[in-house]
Coordinates of C-alpha atoms in Angstrom, one line a residue:
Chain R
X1 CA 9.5 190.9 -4.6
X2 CA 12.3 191.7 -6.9
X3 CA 14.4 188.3 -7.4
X4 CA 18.0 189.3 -8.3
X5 CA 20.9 190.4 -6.0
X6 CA 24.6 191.4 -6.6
X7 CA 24.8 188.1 -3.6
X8 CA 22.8 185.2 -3.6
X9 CA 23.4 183.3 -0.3
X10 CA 21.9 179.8 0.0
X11 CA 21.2 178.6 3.7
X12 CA 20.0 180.5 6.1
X13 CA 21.6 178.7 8.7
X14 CA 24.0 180.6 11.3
X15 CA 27.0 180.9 8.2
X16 CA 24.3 182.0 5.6
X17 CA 23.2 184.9 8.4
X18 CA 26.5 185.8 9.5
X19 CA 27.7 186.3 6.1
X20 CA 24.6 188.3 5.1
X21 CA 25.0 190.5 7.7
X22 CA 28.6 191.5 7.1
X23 CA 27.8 191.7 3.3
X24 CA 25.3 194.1 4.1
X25 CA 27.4 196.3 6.9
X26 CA 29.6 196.2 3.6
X27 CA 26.0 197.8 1.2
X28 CA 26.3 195.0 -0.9
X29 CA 22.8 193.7 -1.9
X30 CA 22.0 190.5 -0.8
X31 CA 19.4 187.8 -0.8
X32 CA 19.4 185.0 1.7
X33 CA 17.6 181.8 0.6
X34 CA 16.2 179.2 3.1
X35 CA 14.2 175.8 2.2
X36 CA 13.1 175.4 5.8
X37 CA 10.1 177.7 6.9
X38 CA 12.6 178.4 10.0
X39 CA 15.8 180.4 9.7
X40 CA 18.6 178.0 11.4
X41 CA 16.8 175.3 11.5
X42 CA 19.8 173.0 10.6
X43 CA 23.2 172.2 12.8
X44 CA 22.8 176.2 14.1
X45 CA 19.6 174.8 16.7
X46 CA 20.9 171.7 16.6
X47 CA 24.2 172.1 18.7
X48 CA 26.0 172.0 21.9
X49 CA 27.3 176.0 21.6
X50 CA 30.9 175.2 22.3
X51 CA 33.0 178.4 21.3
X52 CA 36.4 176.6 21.4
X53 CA 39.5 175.6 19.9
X54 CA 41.2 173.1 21.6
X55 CA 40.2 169.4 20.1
X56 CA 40.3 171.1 16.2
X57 CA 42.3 169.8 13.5
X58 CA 45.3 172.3 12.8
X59 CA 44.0 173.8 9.7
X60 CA 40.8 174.9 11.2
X61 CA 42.4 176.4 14.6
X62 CA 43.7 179.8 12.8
X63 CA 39.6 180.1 12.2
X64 CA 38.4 179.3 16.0
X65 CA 41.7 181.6 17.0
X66 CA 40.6 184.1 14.9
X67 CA 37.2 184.4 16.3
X68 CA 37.6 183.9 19.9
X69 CA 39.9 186.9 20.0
X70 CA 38.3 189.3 17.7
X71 CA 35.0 188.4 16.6
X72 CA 33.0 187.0 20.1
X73 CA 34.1 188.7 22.6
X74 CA 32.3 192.2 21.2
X75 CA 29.6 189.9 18.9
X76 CA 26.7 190.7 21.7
X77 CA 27.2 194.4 21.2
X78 CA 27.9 194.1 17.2
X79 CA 24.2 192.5 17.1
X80 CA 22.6 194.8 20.0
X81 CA 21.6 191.3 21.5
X82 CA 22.7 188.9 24.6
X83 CA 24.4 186.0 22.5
X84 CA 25.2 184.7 26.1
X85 CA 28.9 183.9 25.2
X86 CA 30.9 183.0 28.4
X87 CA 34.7 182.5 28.2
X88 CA 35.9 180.3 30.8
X89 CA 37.8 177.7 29.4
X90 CA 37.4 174.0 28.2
X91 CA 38.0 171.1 30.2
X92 CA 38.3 167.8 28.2
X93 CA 38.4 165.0 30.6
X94 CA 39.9 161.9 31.2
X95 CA 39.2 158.6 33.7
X96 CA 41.3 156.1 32.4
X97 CA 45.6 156.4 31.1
X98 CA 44.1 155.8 27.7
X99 CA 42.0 158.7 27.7
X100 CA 44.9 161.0 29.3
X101 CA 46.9 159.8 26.0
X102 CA 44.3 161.0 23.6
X103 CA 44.2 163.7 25.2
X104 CA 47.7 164.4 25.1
X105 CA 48.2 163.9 21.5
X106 CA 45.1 166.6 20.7
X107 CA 47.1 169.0 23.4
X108 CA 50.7 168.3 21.4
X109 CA 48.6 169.4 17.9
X110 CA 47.0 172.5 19.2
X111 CA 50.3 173.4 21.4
X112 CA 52.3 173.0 17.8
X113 CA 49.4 175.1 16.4
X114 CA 50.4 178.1 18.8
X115 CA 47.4 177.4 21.4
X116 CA 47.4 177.9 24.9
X117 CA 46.4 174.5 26.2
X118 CA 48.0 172.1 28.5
X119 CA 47.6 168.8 30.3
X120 CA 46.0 169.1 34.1
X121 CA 45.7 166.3 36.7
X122 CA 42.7 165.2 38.4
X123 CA 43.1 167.8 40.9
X124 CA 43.8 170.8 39.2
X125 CA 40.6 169.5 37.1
X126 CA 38.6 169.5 40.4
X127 CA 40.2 172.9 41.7
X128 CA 38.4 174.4 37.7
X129 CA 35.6 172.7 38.4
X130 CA 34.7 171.2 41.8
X131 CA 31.4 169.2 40.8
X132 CA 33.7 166.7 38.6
X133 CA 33.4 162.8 39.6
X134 CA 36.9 161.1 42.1
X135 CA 37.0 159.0 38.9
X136 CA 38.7 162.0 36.6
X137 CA 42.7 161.5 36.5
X138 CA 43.2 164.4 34.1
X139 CA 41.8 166.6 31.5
X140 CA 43.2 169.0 28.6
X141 CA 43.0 172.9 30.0
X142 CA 42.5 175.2 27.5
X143 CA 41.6 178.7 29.1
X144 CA 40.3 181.3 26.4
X145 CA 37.5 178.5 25.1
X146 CA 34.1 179.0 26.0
X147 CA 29.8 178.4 25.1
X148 CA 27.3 180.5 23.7
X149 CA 24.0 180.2 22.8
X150 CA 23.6 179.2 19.3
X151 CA 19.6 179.6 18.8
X152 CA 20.4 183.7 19.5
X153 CA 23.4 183.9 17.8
X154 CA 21.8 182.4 15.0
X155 CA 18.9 184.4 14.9
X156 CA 20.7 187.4 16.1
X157 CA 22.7 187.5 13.2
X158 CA 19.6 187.1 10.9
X159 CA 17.7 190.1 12.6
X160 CA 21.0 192.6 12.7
X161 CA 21.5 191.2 8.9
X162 CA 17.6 192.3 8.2
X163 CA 18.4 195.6 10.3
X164 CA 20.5 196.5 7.7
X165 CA 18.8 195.8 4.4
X166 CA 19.5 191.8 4.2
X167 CA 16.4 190.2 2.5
X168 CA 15.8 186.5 3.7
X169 CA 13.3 184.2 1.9
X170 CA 12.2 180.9 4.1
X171 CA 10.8 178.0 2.5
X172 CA 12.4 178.2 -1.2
X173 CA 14.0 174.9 -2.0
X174 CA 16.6 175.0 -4.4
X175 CA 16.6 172.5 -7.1
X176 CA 19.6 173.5 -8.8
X177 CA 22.5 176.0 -10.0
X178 CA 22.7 177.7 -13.7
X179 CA 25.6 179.0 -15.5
X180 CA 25.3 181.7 -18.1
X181 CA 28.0 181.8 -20.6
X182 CA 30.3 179.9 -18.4
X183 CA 29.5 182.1 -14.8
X184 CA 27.3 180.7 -12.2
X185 CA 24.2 183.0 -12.6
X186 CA 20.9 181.8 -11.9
X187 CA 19.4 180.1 -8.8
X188 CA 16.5 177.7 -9.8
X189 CA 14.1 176.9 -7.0
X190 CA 10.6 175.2 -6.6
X191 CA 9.3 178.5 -7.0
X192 CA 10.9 180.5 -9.6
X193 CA 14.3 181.8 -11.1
X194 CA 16.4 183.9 -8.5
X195 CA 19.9 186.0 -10.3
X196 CA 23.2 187.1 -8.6
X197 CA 26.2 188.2 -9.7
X198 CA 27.9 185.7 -6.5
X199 CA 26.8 182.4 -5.6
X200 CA 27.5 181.2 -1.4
X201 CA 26.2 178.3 -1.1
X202 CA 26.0 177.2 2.7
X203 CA 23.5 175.1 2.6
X204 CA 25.1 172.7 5.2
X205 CA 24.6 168.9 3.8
X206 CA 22.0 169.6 1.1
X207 CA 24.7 171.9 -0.5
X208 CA 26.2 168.8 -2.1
X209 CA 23.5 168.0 -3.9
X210 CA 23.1 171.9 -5.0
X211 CA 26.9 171.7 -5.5
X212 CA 26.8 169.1 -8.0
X213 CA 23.9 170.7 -10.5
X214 CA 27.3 172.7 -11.6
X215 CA 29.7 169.4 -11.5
X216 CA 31.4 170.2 -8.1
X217 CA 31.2 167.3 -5.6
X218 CA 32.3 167.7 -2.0
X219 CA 32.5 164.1 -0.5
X220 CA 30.4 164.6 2.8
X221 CA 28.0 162.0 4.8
X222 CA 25.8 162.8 7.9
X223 CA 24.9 161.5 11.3
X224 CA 22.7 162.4 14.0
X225 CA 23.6 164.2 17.4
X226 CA 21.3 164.8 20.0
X227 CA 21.2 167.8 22.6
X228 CA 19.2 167.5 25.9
X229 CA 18.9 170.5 28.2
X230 CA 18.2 170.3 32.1
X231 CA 16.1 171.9 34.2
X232 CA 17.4 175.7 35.5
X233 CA 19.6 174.8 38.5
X234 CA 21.9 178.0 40.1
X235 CA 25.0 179.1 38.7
X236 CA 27.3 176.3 39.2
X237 CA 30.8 176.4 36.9
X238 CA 31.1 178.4 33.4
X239 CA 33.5 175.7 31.5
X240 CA 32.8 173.8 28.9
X241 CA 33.0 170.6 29.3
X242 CA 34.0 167.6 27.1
X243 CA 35.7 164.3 27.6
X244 CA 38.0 162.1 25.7
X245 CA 36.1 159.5 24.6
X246 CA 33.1 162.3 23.5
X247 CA 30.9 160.4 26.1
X248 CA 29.1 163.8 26.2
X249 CA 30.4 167.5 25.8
X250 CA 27.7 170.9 27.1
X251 CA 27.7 173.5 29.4
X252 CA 25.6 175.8 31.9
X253 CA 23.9 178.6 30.0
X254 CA 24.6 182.1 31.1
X255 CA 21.9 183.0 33.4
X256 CA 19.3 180.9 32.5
X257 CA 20.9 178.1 34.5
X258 CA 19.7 174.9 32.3
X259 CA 22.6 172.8 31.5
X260 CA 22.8 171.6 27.5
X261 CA 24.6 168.7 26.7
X262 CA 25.4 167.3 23.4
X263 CA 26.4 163.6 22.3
X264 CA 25.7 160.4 20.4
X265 CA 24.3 156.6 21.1
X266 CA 27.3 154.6 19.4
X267 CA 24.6 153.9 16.8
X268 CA 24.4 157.3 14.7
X269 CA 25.8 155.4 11.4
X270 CA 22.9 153.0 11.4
X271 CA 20.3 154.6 12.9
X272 CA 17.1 155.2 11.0
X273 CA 16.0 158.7 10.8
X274 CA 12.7 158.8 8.3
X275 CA 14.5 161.5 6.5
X276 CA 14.2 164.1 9.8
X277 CA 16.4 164.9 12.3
X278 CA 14.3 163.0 15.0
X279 CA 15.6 161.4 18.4
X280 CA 16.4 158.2 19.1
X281 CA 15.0 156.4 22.4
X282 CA 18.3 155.4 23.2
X283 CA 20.7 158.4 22.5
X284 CA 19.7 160.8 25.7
X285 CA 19.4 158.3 28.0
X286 CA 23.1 157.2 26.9
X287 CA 24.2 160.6 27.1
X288 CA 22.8 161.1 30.9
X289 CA 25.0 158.0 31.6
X290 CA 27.8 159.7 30.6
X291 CA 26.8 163.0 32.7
X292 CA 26.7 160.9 35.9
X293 CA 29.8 159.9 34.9
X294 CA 32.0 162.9 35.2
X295 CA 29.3 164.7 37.3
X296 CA 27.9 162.7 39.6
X297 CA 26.0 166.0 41.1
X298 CA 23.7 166.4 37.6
X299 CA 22.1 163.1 38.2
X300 CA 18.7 164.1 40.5
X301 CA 18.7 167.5 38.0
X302 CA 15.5 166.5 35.4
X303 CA 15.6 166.8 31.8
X304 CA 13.3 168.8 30.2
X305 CA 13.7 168.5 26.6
X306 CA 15.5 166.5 24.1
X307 CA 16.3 167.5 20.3
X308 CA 18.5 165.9 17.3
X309 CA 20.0 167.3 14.7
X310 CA 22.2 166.4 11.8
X311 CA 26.1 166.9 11.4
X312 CA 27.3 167.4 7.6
X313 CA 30.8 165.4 8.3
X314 CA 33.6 166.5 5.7
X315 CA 35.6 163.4 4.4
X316 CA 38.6 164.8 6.1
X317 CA 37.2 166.5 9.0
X318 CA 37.3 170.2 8.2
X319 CA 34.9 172.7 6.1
X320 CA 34.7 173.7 2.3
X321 CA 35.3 177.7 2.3
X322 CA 36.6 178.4 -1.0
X323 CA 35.8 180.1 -4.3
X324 CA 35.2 177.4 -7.5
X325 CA 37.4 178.1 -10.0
X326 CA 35.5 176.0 -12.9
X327 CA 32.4 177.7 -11.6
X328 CA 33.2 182.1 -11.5
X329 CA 30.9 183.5 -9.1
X330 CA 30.3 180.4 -7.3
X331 CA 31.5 180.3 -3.4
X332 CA 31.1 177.0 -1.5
X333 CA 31.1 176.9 2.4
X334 CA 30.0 173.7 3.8
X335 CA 30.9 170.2 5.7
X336 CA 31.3 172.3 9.0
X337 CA 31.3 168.7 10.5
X338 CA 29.6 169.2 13.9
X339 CA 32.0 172.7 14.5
X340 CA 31.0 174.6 12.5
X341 CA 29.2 177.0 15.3
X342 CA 32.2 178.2 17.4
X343 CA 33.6 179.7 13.7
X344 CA 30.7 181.1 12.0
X345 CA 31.3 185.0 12.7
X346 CA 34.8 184.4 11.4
X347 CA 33.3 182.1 8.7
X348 CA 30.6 184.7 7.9
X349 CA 33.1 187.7 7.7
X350 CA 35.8 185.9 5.4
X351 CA 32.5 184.7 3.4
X352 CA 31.5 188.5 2.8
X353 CA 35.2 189.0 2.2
X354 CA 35.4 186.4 -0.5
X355 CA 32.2 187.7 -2.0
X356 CA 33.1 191.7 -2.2
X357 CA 36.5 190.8 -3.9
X358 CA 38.5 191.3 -1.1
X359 CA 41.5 189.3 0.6
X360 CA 40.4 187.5 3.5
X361 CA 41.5 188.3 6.6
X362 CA 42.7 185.2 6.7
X363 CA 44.6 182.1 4.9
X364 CA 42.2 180.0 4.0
X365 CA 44.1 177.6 0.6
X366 CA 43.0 174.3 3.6
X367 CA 39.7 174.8 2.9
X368 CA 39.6 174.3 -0.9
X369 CA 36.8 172.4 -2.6
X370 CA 39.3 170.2 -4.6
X371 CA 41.6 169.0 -1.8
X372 CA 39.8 165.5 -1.6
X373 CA 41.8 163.2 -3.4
X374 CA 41.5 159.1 -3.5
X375 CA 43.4 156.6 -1.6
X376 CA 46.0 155.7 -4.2
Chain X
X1 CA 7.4 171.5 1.9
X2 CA 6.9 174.4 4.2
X3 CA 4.8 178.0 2.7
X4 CA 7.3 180.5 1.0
X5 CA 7.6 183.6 3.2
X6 CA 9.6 186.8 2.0
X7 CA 10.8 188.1 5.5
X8 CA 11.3 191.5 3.9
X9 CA 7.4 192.1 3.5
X10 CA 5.8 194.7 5.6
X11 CA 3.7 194.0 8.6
X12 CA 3.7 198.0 9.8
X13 CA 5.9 199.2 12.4
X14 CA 5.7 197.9 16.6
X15 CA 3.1 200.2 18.0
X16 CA 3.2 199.5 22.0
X17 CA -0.1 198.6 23.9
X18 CA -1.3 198.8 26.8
X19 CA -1.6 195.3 28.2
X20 CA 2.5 194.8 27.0
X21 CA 3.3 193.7 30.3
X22 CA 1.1 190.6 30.9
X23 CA 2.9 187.7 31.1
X24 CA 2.1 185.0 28.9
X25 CA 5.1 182.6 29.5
X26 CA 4.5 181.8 33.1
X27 CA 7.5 179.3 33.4
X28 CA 9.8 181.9 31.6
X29 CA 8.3 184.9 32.6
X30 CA 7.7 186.8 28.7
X31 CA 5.8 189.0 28.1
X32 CA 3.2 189.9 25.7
X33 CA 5.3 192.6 24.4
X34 CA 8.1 190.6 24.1
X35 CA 6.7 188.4 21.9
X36 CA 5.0 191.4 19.9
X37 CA 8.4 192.9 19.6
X38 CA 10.0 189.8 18.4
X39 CA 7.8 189.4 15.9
X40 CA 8.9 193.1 14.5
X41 CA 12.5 191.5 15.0
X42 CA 11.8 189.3 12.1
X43 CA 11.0 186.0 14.1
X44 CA 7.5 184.9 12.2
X45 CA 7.4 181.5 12.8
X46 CA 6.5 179.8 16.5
X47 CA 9.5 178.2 16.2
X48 CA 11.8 181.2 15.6
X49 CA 10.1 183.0 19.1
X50 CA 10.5 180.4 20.9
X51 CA 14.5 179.7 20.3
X52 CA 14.7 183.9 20.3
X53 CA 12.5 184.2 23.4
X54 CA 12.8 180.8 25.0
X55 CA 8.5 181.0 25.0
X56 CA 7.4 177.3 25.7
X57 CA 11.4 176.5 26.9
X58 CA 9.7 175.7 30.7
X59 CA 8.7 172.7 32.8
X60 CA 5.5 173.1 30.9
X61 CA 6.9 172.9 27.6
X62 CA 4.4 175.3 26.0
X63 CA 1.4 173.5 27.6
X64 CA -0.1 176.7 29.3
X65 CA 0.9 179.5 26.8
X66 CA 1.0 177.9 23.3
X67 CA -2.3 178.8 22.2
X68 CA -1.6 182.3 23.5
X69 CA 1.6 182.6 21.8
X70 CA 0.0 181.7 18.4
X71 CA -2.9 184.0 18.2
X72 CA -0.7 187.0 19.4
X73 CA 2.0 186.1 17.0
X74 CA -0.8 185.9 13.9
X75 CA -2.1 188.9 14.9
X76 CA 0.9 190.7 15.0
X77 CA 1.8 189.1 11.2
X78 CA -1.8 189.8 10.3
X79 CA -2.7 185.7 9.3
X80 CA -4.9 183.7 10.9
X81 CA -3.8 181.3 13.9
X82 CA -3.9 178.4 11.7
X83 CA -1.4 179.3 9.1
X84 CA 1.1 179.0 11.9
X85 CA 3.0 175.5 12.6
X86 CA 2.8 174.7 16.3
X87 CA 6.7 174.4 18.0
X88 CA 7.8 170.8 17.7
X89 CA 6.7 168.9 21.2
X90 CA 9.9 167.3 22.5
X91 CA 10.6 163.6 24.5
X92 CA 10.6 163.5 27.6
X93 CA 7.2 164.5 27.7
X94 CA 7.4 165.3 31.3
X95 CA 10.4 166.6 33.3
X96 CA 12.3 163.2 34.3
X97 CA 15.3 162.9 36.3
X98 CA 18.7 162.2 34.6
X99 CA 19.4 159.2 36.9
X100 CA 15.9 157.6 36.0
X101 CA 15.5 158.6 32.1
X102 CA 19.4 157.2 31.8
X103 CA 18.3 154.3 33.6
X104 CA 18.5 150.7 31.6
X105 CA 16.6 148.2 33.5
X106 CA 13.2 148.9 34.9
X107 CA 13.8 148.2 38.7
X108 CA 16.6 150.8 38.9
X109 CA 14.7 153.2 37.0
X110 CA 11.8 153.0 39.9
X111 CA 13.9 152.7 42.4

């Protein structure tokens, strides 16, 4: 096992893959580097698989736009596997004239943005999706958003990235970064000494710690989510669904049937966790409350399986994508912030882009790793 | 910490058999040759085939074709069974309505 690469990509989560595989449709060498003994094993299983772009800060809906019209719609045949991505539109809902004004502002931001979302009422809501709850007076419609399933997009875009001469390495920790006369270089893990010309690191919230071995500090923090998933049930509606107040957010996977819904107890900040990702008694049972809520239908459907993960949350809401200017060689992609899944392929390509020396396809001066600035 | 794998090493090409088509997932009908194949698709942990295959995703949970799962995936890497992690058992244990397992008080939940 030969440990140098022209690209050294730390993570092997879905951004880690994704870039990985476009680096090597590109020939570039490149070495994928995973402390988990599971690829994805992070946020990438540990999601709700919304594809969307309504609810995004402004900076990051270019990204989602991006995606959703070039990147997912063909991604199941670009990986020669089902990534089960349905595009039938997001409904964010709304029960009380409080909600319908959060909702509104989010719908002003994304309009301004140049997306194609708009304010429904309860009716139109219920014509979208007929199994919503009497109590929903309005929801934010946004059309071209949509779900997919994360676990085989994940590992779909590790196997195509293998296909094509990718090598990934699963259970290598990284301690820390080296420079070698004044260009990040060397990759030190619990193992050994790993060499690249280019540095990713996408190592979700662990790549602030890896981050600051060379002096770079992105402020980020974590929480816990949860995800349950149902029972198969038949084909019912194809939206996504999320609600003002995030009581909940999921969808109905493509064929399988199982509904998977994502949310959080009110408690995530103070929660212990033992250091793992682990459930909390009280977070899915919350989250089923909210279900009933919105879809009173779902409540006899069982629930088969319940799983947490962590969210790396950005100080300011939106991801580090940038190259590190004190640092040459070194690229930092992290603080996805809970949606980071809906813009990985985009993510991964501008990643490979960044990394062969090319433009990116798109703007992407937001996402700098120095934009944090104090208070005062 | 978990064993270092390189997922580049060779296990020999997928070389169909003849009992491919058993099923060994009952509740999500997947076959032997599935999971053979997936292992050849790079997925060589029990985790990794069950979030690419959905293996042990039923109302079981894994309870009738775990062990099965396990032995055909070491064989196919050429390890034995017990270098590989079982999947992570997941609350509920048992399939439980949303209206009881989002139930507070005890009396509604058996109602």
């Amino acid at each position: 096992m030969h440990k140098t690469a022209d690209t050294i990509v730390i993570g092997g989560g879905i951004i880690g893959a994704a870039t990985a595989c476009y680096l090597a449709r590109k020939g570039a060498d490149v070495l994928v580097l995973e402390k988990n003994a599971h690829i994805g094993d992070g946020g990438s299983s540990r999601n709700g698989g919304g594809v969307r772009q309504s609810g995004r800060d402004p900076r990051e809906l270019p990204l989602a736009m991006y995606g959703i019209r070039n990147l997912w719609p063909s991604l199941s045949d670009e990986l020669g596997i089902d990534v089960e991505y349905v595009q039938e539109g997001n409904l964010r809902l709304g029960k009380t004239p409080e909600h319908l004004r959060i909702l509104q502002g989010l719908t002003e931001r994304s309009v301004a943005a140049g997306l194609d979302v708009r304010m429904i009422d309860g009716a139109e809501a219920k014509e979208i999706c007929p199994y919503l709850s009497e109590e929903v007076v309005g929801a934010s419609w946004c059309p071209t958003d949509g779900h997919a399933n994360p676990l085989v997009t994940t590992l779909g875009y590790y196997r195509k990235a293998r296909q094509l001469g990718a090598r990934f390495i699963t259970g290598e920790k990284v301690l820390q970064l080296k420079k070698i006369k004044g260009r990040v270089r060397q990759v030190v893990t619990e193992t050994g000494v790993y060499e690249g010309n280019n540095i990713i690191v996408a190592a979700g919230f662990e790549s602030r710690e890896i981050l600051s071995s060379v002096g770079i500090d992105v402020p980020m923090t974590r929480i816990t989510l949860e995800v349950l998933v149902t029972e198969a049930q038949p084909q019912m509606f194809g939206q996504m669904l999320g609600t003002a107040m995030a009581d909940f957010y999921g969808h109905q996977s493509k064929h399988h049937g199982s509904f998977v819904f994502g949310g959080t107890s009110g408690f995530e900040h103070t929660n212990k966790d033992h250091g793992m990702p682990v459930t909390a008694s009280i977070s899915a049972p919350c989250i089923c409350r909210g279900i009933i809520k919105y879809v009173p239908i779902l409540e006899d459907v069982k629930i088969v399986r319940t799983w947490a993960g962590w969210a790396d949350i950005s100080v300011d809401g939106i991801p580090v994508i940038s190259h590190v200017e004190e640092v040459p060689g070194l690229i930092a992609a992290c603080g996805f912030t809970g949606h980071g899944f809906g813009i990985a392929p985009i993510v991964g390509l501008l990643l490979s882009q960044m990394a062969s020396g090319e433009n990116p396809v798109l703007d992407i001066k937001e996402f700098r790793y120095d934009r944090f600035k104090t208070k005062i | 910490m978990p064993k270092m794998q390189d997922r580049s090493r060779n296990i020999g090409a997928f070389v169909p058999a003849g009992d491919d088509d058993l099923l060994i997932c009952r509740c999500e009908e997947i076959t032997k040759g599935e999971i053979r194949r997936a292992v050849h698709d790079g997925m060589f942990t029990l985790t990794e085939i069950r979030r690419y295959l959905r293996t042990g995703m039923g109302l079981c949970q894994g309870q009738t074709c775990g062990r099965l799962v396990k032995g055909i995936v070491a064989r196919e890497l050429g390890i034995s069974p017990a270098e590989l992690e079982p999947a992570v058992s997941r609350v509920p244990m048992r399939p439980i309505e949303m209206k009881v397992f989002g139930s507070e008080t005890e009396a509604e939940g058996h109602a």
